[in-house]
Structure formats: C-alpha cells, structure tokens
C-alpha cells in the first residue's frame, strides 16, 4: 500500500458560514509552559492541518443565558453579562473540542482544578498564541480581541455553566401531533415522483427544500429546526424525518397533497442524528434520535414521534475505563439484519446495538470500538457497518448480522470523515468501501468481501491523493463508475470550490496513484461573491446525475449544481433566492435503501 504524507497547505479557514471552531488545547501543561519565543514562525504550525480547523460549534447552547457563578478567592468575578459573553464564545468556538462541561472531548479538560493551577497569565498566553498540537492562536490571528482573550482566560478560572437536562417531561411538552395518523392519506395524494425527490438542507434559514430530481423544480420549502443536520426516510419511503442542530425533529408526510410536518418534537439542546427502523416486519415502527446535549438518545413512535424510551450515554470510556460525563451521540443507522439501531457514542468509543423489540426490557449490545466515533455507513451487502474513529485515524467494522466487532484498521490518513462512505467494485481488490479525510488529501479503501476476497477483507488496501485536505464527503453509486471527493474545508478557494473525480474502472492498485479529473463546480455555478464551498455529492435515484451544493454565506448567493455522471459535464444549475446556505442533500430512494 502506498503511504501518504499528511496534507500541508497554508491558509486559515475563515468562512463564517461554516461555523467552524478550532482544535484541542494541547497535550499537557508540561509540554507547553510558555508562549512561543518566535510567534511569527510558530504560527505557521496552526495553518497546516484542515482538521485542526474544524469542530462543530454548539450554537444553540451558546444562546442560553446563565447566571455567573461565584468567584473563589483570588479569581476576579464576572458579571452575568460578561459571563454570558464568554459562555457564547466558548460554545461557539471551544465546546466542540473541550466539551460542554469543559471536562474534555477531542480536546483536553479545562476544569477549574486544572486551569487555576495554570493561572491567568498562562491561559492568556496560550489563548493568544495557541500551540502546534492544534490549539488555535485566537489572539494573534485576530479572531479574538485582547479584551476577549482576557475575558476567556478569566472565564476558564470560574466554574463551567451546566446547561439544563432534557428528560421525558420536557420532550412531551415539546411534542406535537399536527395531523393524527387516522387523519392522514391512505394513498399518495400528489403526483410527485417521490423516489427521485431530494430533501435539501437550507442551513441558516432553518428550512429544507423538496426538489424534484427530474425537473429540478423546488416543489416546497418547509420550516424545520435550525441547521438540519440530516434527513432520513422511513423504510416505506413515506415519512421524511429531519433533525436540526437545535434538537428539533420534524416528521413530514410525503403522501399528502402538499407534504407537511405531521408531528414534531425537541429531543435536547444540541443534536445531530436520526434514523428509523428498517428490519423486515418492523418497518416504520420506531424512530430514534441522538443528542449532543444532553448526552442521550430517545426511541419514538414511528407514526407520531411520541417519546417512548430515553437512554443516557454517560459512562466509562472503553479503553481507560474512566467516567465521561457527556459522550455525544454521533451517527445512528438501522440494521437490515436484526431489529436493532446502531448508535455511535463518540467520547466513550462504544458502539451500541439497541434491540427495539421490547422497549420495557431494553437489550443493548455494547461493543468496545475506538475513540472518537463519528460518521460511517454500510457496505454494499448492508451487513457490515464501517465507521470512522476520526480522532485516532481508524476505521471500525461491525458485523450487524452477528452483532460483533470485526476489525479496527488505521486508514493511513488524518481524520477520516466519510459521511456514509462509498461502495464500489475495484478491478483488482474486489468490493471496497472508501473514505476521504479532513486532515490530509488522502482517500483510503478498505476491502469488504470476506467470502469472495478473503485476503483483502477488512484491510486498508490502498491510499491515494485527491484534491486536498478538508474533505467532508465521498460518493459513488452502483450505476456509476466514478468516485467523487469534495474538499469543502480547504482554505484555497479553487480547491474548496471543486471536486475530484476518479474513474474506478481505471484503478489498478499498483504503486502509481490513480489520476483524477477536477470539476470546477463553484465556477460552473457562476457565483462571483464570497468563497462558495462545494459540499456533499448526492446521486439521483438512477445514478445518472450527481448533485452538489455550492454553499456560500447566509447573505450571499448559493446554488445547486447537477453533473451528468456519464460525461462529467455540467447539466444544470439550480438558483433560487430561497436556496439559503444549501448543504446536505438526500435523495429519497438512495436514503431509504442505504444506497451509496
């Protein structure tokens, strides 16, 4: 296998539309006891890894006002206004790495027992200059003013704010059934081609757009939660479930003459994931949603969203056996082989197989995997779940039929971020699943055919370069010979506005890197303002077209670009003033059937 070197390219990721916050504090106080002697030279270390510049901000927790805690002797007190200003900065820029309660996640803990020992001057210097380990240079970069740096150093000496819990009482208070199941259609009342419909996230508008995959017509725009993270379809394809980062779930009935939200619920303050039951005999029976805060998941009725079972994910890490107070729920998938939900718990490094056949006597298989679990998808047979433990550059393979761990493999790249990944048949290796990376330019292939190609199964078979670091999604389709890789977070406009396309049939698996074609998607969109970033290719039902979001600032023009998969030429550009910050796109059929 060819070894790839980490991507290194200068430049900061400064797009406000991306809501990016930055990386972990550092390894230990002993390793970084003073600011750099040569800050100008050292600061280049902060500009080399795109994954160090990315961590989802907790925007919704940032909006919650809290009372300032009391200050111990020797620590300056903050007013409520000052504390809330600092709290907002922390949740928007720091909490994604250091945790809601500052007890550490992908970044180190920042609890008062540690920060008070370090002292104000150390914290002020460290926030100003950062570290090569990934802590941003907030002060010297200009992201924070000198006054804000001082405020944050003071804030870290005080007790952290604890956001409210969100239990059954709060969920039931937020739960609404707008149209009861008995009052809904008994057949499809519109003439839409539902299987080729796209659900498109309009991130900063708090909406989704339903777009016809053949005519490119925006059929409807629906209000949802803020910044919908994912759209999932019920097994029947009738119900569309979307979840916002604010924890709001909308259940949309696509059979209605004018599809609309028939039920809604809020499952927490911050959330990312939702799924529905797909096992034969359990179709449309249940839905499940997972939260970042509080750290928990909830199983709901599949027709009404009535909350039925809430389970906390707080517990011990799989490796160090240390208690973690806020392990977030990342990807959730439904097994096709057993009546189970597959739940990734980020910080504990555990994958839960949740048996939904008896909610009163809930059975869960807990698999020790790796940290920190993020996103992933199924192989082509739908039997194996392959997921990224992106902080440790690993892929974890779970056999969903047997309910057990199969393999843990190092990808050879920095911070794998596959989305659902991409399945295709390699000319030499046979069936493989692919991931790209945020931290470097590499694409890694893992073998997925233990019966037909046993020597290749669950091994990283190849690694080769694409456009550059900062990739969020990789995509193909069973009817396509092409593999598409974006570079959304890359600091260079030309790269973040393009995608790399590999011909999978021309791959050899030898020592030479496969060539790729660069498609200038943002240029094809004809957008001249801002730095529009291309994100998440999604195929139509037949695999003849692939759609890309051209994601610009909230007050700037965005677009969707449709590419002909056979010719790799521009086919159509969808522009509309309602397309505000389009990001994720989910074709109904491909999402319903886990086709990727």
PDB file of C-alpha atoms in Angstrom, residues 2 4-5 7 9 435-437 440-444 463-471 473-474 483-487 490 495 498-502 507 513-518:
ATOM      1  CA  UNK A   2       1.306   3.446  -0.849  1.00  0.00           C
ATOM      2  CA  UNK A   4       0.521   9.138   2.057  1.00  0.00           C
ATOM      3  CA  UNK A   5       2.063  12.095   3.860  1.00  0.00           C
ATOM      4  CA  UNK A   7      -1.634  17.323   3.800  1.00  0.00           C
ATOM      5  CA  UNK A   9      -1.153  23.774   2.893  1.00  0.00           C
ATOM      6  CA  UNK A 435     -13.360   7.259   2.942  1.00  0.00           C
ATOM      7  CA  UNK A 436     -11.742  10.638   2.409  1.00  0.00           C
ATOM      8  CA  UNK A 437     -10.087  12.726   5.150  1.00  0.00           C
ATOM      9  CA  UNK A 440      -4.937  15.442   4.513  1.00  0.00           C
ATOM     10  CA  UNK A 441      -5.593  14.795   0.841  1.00  0.00           C
ATOM     11  CA  UNK A 442      -5.881  11.027   1.025  1.00  0.00           C
ATOM     12  CA  UNK A 443      -8.604   8.588   0.054  1.00  0.00           C
ATOM     13  CA  UNK A 444      -8.449   5.158   1.720  1.00  0.00           C
ATOM     14  CA  UNK A 463      -4.406   5.127  -0.156  1.00  0.00           C
ATOM     15  CA  UNK A 464      -4.045   7.826  -2.784  1.00  0.00           C
ATOM     16  CA  UNK A 465      -4.343  11.622  -3.033  1.00  0.00           C
ATOM     17  CA  UNK A 466      -7.338  13.683  -4.106  1.00  0.00           C
ATOM     18  CA  UNK A 467      -7.558  17.490  -4.364  1.00  0.00           C
ATOM     19  CA  UNK A 468      -6.518  18.391  -0.837  1.00  0.00           C
ATOM     20  CA  UNK A 469      -7.359  18.279   2.839  1.00  0.00           C
ATOM     21  CA  UNK A 470     -10.707  19.373   4.178  1.00  0.00           C
ATOM     22  CA  UNK A 471     -12.901  16.724   2.589  1.00  0.00           C
ATOM     23  CA  UNK A 473     -17.914  13.607   1.818  1.00  0.00           C
ATOM     24  CA  UNK A 474     -17.089  10.923  -0.706  1.00  0.00           C
ATOM     25  CA  UNK A 483     -15.913   8.291  -7.285  1.00  0.00           C
ATOM     26  CA  UNK A 484     -16.453  11.937  -6.250  1.00  0.00           C
ATOM     27  CA  UNK A 485     -14.463  13.580  -3.440  1.00  0.00           C
ATOM     28  CA  UNK A 486     -15.097  17.118  -2.175  1.00  0.00           C
ATOM     29  CA  UNK A 487     -12.643  19.390  -0.291  1.00  0.00           C
ATOM     30  CA  UNK A 490      -9.835  23.561   2.202  1.00  0.00           C
ATOM     31  CA  UNK A 495      -9.873  23.715  -4.202  1.00  0.00           C
ATOM     32  CA  UNK A 498     -14.041  21.938  -6.872  1.00  0.00           C
ATOM     33  CA  UNK A 499     -14.360  18.155  -6.633  1.00  0.00           C
ATOM     34  CA  UNK A 500     -12.029  15.352  -7.651  1.00  0.00           C
ATOM     35  CA  UNK A 501     -13.486  12.559  -9.793  1.00  0.00           C
ATOM     36  CA  UNK A 502     -11.808   9.145 -10.061  1.00  0.00           C
ATOM     37  CA  UNK A 507      -7.861   1.882 -10.846  1.00  0.00           C
ATOM     38  CA  UNK A 513      -1.618   6.968  -7.864  1.00  0.00           C
ATOM     39  CA  UNK A 514      -4.865   6.929  -9.835  1.00  0.00           C
ATOM     40  CA  UNK A 515      -5.447  10.080 -11.833  1.00  0.00           C
ATOM     41  CA  UNK A 516      -8.475  12.249 -11.225  1.00  0.00           C
ATOM     42  CA  UNK A 517     -10.460  14.851 -13.089  1.00  0.00           C
ATOM     43  CA  UNK A 518     -11.141  18.180 -11.389  1.00  0.00           C
TER      44      UNK A 518
END
